[in-house]
XYZ file of C-alpha atoms in Angstrom:
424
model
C -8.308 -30.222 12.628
C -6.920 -26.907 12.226
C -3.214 -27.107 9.796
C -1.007 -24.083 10.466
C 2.638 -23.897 11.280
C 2.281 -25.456 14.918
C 0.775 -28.426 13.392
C 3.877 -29.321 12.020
C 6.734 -27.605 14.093
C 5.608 -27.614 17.698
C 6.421 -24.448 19.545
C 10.294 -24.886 18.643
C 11.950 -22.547 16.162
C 14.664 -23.493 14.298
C 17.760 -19.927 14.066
C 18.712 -19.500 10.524
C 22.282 -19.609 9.499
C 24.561 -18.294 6.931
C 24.677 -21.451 4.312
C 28.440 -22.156 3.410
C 30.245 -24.714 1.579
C 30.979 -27.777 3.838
C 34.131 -29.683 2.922
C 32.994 -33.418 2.504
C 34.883 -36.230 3.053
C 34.391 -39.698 1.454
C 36.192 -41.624 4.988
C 37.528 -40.651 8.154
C 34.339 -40.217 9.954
C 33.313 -42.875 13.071
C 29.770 -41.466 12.903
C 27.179 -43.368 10.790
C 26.293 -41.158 8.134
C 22.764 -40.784 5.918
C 22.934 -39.307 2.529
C 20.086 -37.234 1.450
C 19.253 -36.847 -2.289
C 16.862 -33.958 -3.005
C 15.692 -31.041 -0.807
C 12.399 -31.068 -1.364
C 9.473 -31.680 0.909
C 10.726 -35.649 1.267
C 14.045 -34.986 1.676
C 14.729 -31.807 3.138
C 11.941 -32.793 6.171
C 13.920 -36.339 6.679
C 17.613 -34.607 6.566
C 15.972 -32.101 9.215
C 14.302 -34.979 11.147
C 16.737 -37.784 11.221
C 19.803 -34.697 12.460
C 17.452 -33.171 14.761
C 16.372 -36.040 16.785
C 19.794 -37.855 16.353
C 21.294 -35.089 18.395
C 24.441 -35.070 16.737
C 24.869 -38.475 16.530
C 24.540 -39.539 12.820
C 26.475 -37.277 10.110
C 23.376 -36.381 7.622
C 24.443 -35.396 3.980
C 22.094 -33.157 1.761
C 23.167 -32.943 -1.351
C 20.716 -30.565 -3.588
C 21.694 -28.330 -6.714
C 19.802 -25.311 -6.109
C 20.687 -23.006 -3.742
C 16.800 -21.572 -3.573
C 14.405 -24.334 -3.880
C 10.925 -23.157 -5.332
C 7.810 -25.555 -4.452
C 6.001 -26.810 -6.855
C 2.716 -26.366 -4.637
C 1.144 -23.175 -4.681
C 2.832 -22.353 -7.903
C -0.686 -22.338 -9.326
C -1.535 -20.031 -7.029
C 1.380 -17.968 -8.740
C -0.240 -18.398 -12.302
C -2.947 -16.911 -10.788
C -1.931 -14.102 -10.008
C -2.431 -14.457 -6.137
C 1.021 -15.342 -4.902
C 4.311 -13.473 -5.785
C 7.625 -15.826 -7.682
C 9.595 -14.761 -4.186
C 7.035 -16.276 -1.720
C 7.450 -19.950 -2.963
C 11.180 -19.171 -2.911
C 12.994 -21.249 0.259
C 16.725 -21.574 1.603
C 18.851 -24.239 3.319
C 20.409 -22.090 6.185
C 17.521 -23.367 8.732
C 18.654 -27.459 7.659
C 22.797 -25.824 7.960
C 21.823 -24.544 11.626
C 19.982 -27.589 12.570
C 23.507 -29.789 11.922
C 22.857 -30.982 8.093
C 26.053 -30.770 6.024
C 24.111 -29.351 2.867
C 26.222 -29.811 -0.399
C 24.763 -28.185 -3.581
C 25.676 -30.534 -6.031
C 24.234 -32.909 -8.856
C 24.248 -36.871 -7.452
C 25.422 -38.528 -10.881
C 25.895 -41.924 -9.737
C 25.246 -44.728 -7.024
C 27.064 -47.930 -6.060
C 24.893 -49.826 -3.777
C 27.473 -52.771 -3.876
C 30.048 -50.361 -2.096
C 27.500 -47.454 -0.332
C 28.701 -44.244 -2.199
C 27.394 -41.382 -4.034
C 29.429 -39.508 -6.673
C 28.906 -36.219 -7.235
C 29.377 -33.720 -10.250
C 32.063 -31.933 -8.800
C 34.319 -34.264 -8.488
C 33.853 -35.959 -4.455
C 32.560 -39.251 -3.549
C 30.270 -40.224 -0.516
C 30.513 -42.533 1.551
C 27.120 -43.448 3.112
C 25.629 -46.408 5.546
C 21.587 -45.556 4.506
C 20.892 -43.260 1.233
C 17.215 -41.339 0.655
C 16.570 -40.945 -2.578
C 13.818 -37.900 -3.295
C 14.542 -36.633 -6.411
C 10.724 -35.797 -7.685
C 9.507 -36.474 -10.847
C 11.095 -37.034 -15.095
C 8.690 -37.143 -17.616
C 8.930 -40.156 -20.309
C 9.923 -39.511 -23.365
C 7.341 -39.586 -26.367
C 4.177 -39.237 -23.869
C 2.854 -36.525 -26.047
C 4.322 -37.032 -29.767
C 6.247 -33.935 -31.052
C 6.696 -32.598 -27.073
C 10.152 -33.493 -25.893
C 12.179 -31.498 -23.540
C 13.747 -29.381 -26.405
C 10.278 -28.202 -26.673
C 10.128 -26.670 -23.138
C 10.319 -23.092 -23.824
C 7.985 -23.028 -26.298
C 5.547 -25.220 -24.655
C 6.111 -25.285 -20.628
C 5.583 -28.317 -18.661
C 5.543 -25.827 -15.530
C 5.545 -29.020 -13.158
C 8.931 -28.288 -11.362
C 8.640 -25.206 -9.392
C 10.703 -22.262 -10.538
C 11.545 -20.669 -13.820
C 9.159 -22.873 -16.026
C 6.938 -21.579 -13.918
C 7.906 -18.007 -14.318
C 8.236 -19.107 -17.753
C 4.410 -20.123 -18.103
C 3.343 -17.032 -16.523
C 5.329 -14.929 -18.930
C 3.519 -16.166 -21.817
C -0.038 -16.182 -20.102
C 0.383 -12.587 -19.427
C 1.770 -12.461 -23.093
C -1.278 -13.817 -24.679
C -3.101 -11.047 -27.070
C -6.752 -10.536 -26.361
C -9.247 -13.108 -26.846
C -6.485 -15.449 -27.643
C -5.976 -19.459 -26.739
C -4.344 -21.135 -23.690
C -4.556 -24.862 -24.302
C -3.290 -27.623 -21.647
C -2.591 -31.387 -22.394
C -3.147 -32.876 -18.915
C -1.335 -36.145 -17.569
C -2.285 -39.746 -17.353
C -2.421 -40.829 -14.264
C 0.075 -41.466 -11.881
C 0.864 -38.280 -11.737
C 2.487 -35.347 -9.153
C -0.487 -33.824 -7.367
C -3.951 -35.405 -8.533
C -5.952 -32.226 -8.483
C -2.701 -29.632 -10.214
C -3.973 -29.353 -13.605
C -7.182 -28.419 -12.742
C -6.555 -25.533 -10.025
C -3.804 -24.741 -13.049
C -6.957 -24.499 -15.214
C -8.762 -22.354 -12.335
C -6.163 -20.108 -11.612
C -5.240 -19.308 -15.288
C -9.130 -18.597 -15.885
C -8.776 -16.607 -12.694
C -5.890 -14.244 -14.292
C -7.596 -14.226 -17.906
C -11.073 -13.075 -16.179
C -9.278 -10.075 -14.854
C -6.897 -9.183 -17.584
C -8.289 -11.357 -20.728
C -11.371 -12.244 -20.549
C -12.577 -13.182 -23.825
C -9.774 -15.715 -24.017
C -10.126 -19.686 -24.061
C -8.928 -22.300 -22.353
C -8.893 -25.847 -23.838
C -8.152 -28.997 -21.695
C -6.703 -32.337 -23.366
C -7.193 -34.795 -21.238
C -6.376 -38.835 -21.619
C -8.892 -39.411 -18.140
C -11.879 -39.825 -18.083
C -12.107 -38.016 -14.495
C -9.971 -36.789 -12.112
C -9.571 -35.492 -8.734
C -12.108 -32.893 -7.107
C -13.858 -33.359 -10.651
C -17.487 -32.095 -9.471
C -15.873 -29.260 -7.573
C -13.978 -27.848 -10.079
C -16.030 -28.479 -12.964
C -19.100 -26.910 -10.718
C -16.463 -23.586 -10.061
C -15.494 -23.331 -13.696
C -19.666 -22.870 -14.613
C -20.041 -20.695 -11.590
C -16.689 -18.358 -11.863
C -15.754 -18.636 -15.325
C -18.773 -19.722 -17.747
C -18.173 -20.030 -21.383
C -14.108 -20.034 -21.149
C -12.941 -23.466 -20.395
C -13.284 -26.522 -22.387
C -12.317 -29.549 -21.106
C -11.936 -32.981 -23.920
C -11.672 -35.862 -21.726
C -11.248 -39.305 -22.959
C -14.264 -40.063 -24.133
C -13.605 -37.183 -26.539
C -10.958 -37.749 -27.939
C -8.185 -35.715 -25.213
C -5.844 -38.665 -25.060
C -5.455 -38.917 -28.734
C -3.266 -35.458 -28.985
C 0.034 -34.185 -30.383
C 1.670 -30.647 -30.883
C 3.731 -28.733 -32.905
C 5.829 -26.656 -31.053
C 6.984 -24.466 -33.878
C 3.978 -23.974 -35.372
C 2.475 -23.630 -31.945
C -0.827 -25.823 -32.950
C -2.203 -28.920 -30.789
C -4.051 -31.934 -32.554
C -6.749 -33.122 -30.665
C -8.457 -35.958 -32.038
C -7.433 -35.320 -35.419
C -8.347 -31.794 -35.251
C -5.769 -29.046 -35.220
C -6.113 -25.738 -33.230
C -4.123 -22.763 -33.501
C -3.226 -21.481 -30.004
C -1.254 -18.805 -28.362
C -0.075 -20.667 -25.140
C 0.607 -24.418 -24.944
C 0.964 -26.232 -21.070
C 2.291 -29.861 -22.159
C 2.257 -31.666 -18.703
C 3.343 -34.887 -19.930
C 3.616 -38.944 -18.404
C 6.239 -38.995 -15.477
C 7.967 -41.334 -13.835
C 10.828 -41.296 -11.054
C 13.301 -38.649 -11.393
C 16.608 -40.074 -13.256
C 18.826 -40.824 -10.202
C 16.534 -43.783 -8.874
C 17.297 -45.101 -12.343
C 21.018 -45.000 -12.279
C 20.585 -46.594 -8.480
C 19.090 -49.508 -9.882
C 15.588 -49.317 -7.827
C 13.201 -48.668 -10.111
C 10.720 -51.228 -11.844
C 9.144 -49.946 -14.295
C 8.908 -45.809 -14.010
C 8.251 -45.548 -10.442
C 10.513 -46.848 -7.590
C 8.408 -49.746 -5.710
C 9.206 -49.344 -1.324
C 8.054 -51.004 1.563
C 5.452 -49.566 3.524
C 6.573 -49.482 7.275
C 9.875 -47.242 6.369
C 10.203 -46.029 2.903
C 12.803 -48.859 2.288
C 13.333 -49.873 -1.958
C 12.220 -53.393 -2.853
C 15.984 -53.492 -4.338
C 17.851 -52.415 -1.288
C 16.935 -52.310 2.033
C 19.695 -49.708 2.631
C 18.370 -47.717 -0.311
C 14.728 -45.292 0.265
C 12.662 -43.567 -1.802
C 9.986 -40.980 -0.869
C 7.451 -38.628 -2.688
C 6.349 -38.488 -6.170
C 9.380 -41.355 -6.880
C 8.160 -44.008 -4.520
C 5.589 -46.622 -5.835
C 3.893 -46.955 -2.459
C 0.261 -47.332 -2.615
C -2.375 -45.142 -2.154
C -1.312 -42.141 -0.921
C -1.209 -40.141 -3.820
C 2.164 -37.805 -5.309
C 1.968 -34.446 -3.035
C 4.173 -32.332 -1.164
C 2.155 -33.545 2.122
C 2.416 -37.175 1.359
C 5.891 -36.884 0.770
C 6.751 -34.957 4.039
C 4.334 -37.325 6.173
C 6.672 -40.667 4.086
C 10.086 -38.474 5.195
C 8.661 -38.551 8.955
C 8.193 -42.313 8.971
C 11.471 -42.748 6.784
C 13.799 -40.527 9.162
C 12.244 -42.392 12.428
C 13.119 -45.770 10.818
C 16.579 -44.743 9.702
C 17.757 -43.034 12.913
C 16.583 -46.322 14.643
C 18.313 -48.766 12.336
C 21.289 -46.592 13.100
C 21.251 -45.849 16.656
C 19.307 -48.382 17.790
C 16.691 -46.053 19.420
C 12.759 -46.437 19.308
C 11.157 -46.965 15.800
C 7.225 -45.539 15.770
C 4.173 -47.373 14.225
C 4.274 -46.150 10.594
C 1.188 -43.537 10.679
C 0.423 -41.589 6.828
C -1.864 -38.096 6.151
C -2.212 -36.101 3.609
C -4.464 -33.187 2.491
C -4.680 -31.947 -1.279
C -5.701 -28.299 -1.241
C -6.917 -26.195 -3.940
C -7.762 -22.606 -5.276
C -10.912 -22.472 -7.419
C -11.145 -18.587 -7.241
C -9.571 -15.920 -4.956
C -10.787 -17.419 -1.415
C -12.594 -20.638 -3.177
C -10.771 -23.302 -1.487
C -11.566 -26.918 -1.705
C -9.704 -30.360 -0.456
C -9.100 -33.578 -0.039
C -7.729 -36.056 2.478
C -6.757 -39.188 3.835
C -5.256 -41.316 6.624
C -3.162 -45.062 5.945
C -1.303 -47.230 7.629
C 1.275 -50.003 6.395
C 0.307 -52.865 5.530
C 2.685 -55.781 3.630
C 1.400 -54.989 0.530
C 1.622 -51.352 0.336
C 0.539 -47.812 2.479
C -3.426 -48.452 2.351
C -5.956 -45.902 2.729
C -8.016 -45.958 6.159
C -10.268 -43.357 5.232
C -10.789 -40.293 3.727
C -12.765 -36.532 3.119
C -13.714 -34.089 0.200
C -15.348 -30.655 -0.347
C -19.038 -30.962 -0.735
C -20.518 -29.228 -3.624
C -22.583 -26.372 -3.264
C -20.690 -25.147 0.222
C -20.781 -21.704 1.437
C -18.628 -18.723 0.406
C -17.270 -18.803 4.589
C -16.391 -22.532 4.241
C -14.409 -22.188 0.890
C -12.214 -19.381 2.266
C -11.755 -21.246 5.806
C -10.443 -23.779 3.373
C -8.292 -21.403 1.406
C -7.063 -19.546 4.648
C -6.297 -23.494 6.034
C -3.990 -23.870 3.084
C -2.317 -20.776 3.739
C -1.326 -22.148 7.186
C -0.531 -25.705 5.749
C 2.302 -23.971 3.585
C 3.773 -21.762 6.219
C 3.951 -25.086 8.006
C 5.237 -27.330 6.005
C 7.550 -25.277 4.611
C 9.055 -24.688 8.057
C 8.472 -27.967 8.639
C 11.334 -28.613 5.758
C 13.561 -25.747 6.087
C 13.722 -24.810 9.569
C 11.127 -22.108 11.099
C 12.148 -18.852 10.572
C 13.070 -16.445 13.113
């Protein structure tokens, strides 16, 4: 199946407006209204959805604090040197023109027991069904002597925007033949395969500008996603540079000094010149102050993307405890699809779909080395269960990888239009 931009928007494109400041009102309104927390790919692509095919007829709230929202994916592909800051740079005016009221503001509390939001500046919402898709916090302690503080010295780069810039900064700061070191994630984690196109596309820059430089790789896993393919295009593209310490090696027995800028692997303490601490995560902090997590993630039902704690409460993307699928920008937009079908229905008693799930995990080994993997689910009671699945083979041809880079290329154009409106 071929993923570009009509895959996800039809033939239909979306005008873009000038983004002003709505006035929001807490009451007064006759129209049942849908506040949206978070415009990223969950909730951007169910405030689009759930306004668009409402026609007008449910009042759809966005409330988001940046102005420019900068994706996560393909940030790597921004380390690498491949994409620009500016391209993974997006605006609301396509989700203003298609009739949602978007409000860039911080959501610092919910009251389920009475249905409203309050926000930072000041106003309250009132709201009949609230999506929550805030992304992803990071626990605190998961790497000892990391904590947020630490940030600028040693980058988590796993929110899209200036860490990122950030991370680049200091890559292209690092004197010759010096040390990038990574301490990867323990699983769950936002997007499986990251780290490791991270590792790819930093060797990618440091082969071109650096190349006697190292990369070490802390890792608590044992294995992780697309393992054979990567490790197979690190020994092809970039022998000799990375290192990778799984579990078995000590990688999940790590700490840092941020000041000192050293990492402790195993008892054994390196001296390095760039530090990526991509710690534990969990549910970004509003799903916490709405009462519906358990534990760090926020556990939903299947069929609509409904919390376990409130039916009138949903949670989609790397928040949502769900199942299988795993914590991507295309799982999250294929959840918002299902959610925003099952919330205009609730609310104006129109047709509700089959809950259908996809995603696709693409990544950049090399400049036009792509690889991925895939699935399809359904719901089930339990959870959203895998039906079946696909991966990159090893050993593929130099056509098929950059078929499979130039497919990602089209998936992003898409989805991104898919979220924000196409542009005209």
């Amino acid at each position: 199946m071929k993923i570009n931009r009509r895959f996800f928007i039809g033939t239909a494109a979306a005008a873009s407006a000038t983004l002003s400041a709505p006035m929001v009102l807490a009451d007064g309104h006759t129209k049942p209204r849908v506040v949206v927390v978070g415009g990223g790919a969950g909730g951007a692509t169910a405030a689009r959805y759930i306004a668009k095919d409402s026609k007008g007829a449910v009042d759809v709230i966005l409330v988001e604090p940046t102005r420019t929202y900068f994706t996560c994916f393909f940030s790597n592909l921004y380390l690498g040197g491949i994409k620009q800051a500016d391209d993974l740079g997006h605006t609301y005016g396509g989700l203003a023109a298609a009739g949602v009221n978007v409000v860039h503001d911080w959501v610092v509390d919910v009251d389920r027991d009475v249905k409203t939001v309050s926000l930072a500046g000041g106003a309250t919402l009132r709201y009949d069904k609230l999506i929550l898709s805030p992304g992803i916090d990071f626990v605190d302690g998961a790497v000892p002597g990391w904590d947020l503080t630490s940030q600028n010295a040693m980058p988590h780069a796993y929110k899209g925007g200036s860490q990122t810039e950030l991370l680049k900064a200091q890559l292209m700061a690092m004197p010759e033949g010096g040390t990038f070191a990574m301490v990867a994630p323990p699983n769950p984690y936002r997007c499986p395969p990251g780290p490791y196109e991270r590792v790819s596309m930093v060797a990618h820059y440091l082969k071109a500008n650096n190349p006697t430089a190292k990369i070490i790789v802390a890792d608590p896993k044992p294995k992780f996603s697309k393992m054979a393919l990567f490790q197979e295009g690190w020994a092809d593209q970039y022998g000799g540079m990375i290192d990778w310490i799984g579990e078995d090696f000590g990688g999940g027995n790590v700490s840092v000094d941020p000041s000192a800028m050293t990492v402790s692997i195993d008892g054994e303490e390196t001296k390095v010149d760039v530090c990526n601490v991509i710690p534990a995560m969990k549910a970004g902090r509003i799903t916490e102050i709405a009462g519906v997590t358990d534990g760090n993630w926020a556990p939903v039902n299947a069929v609509d993307m409904s919390t376990k704690a409130d039916a009138d409460v949903y949670v989609l993307g790397d928040a949502s405890q769900q199942g299988d699928m795993p914590k991507s920008g295309f799982s999250a937009n294929s959840q918002a699809k299902v959610c925003a079908n099952a919330v205009r229905g609730a609310l104006t008693d129109s047709k509700v779909f089959p809950a259908k799930f996809s995603n696709t995990c693409w990544s950049l080994i090399d400049a036009n080395n792509g690889v991925k993997v895939g699935a399809t689910y359904e719901a089930t009671d339990e959870k959203i269960a895998k039906v079946d699945g696909f991966i990159s083979a090893t050993g593929e041809s130099a056509e098929v990888r950059q078929k499979t880079y130039e497919e990602s290329e089209g998936w992003y154009a898409g989805i991104t239009a898919d979220m924000f409106g196409a542009k005209v």
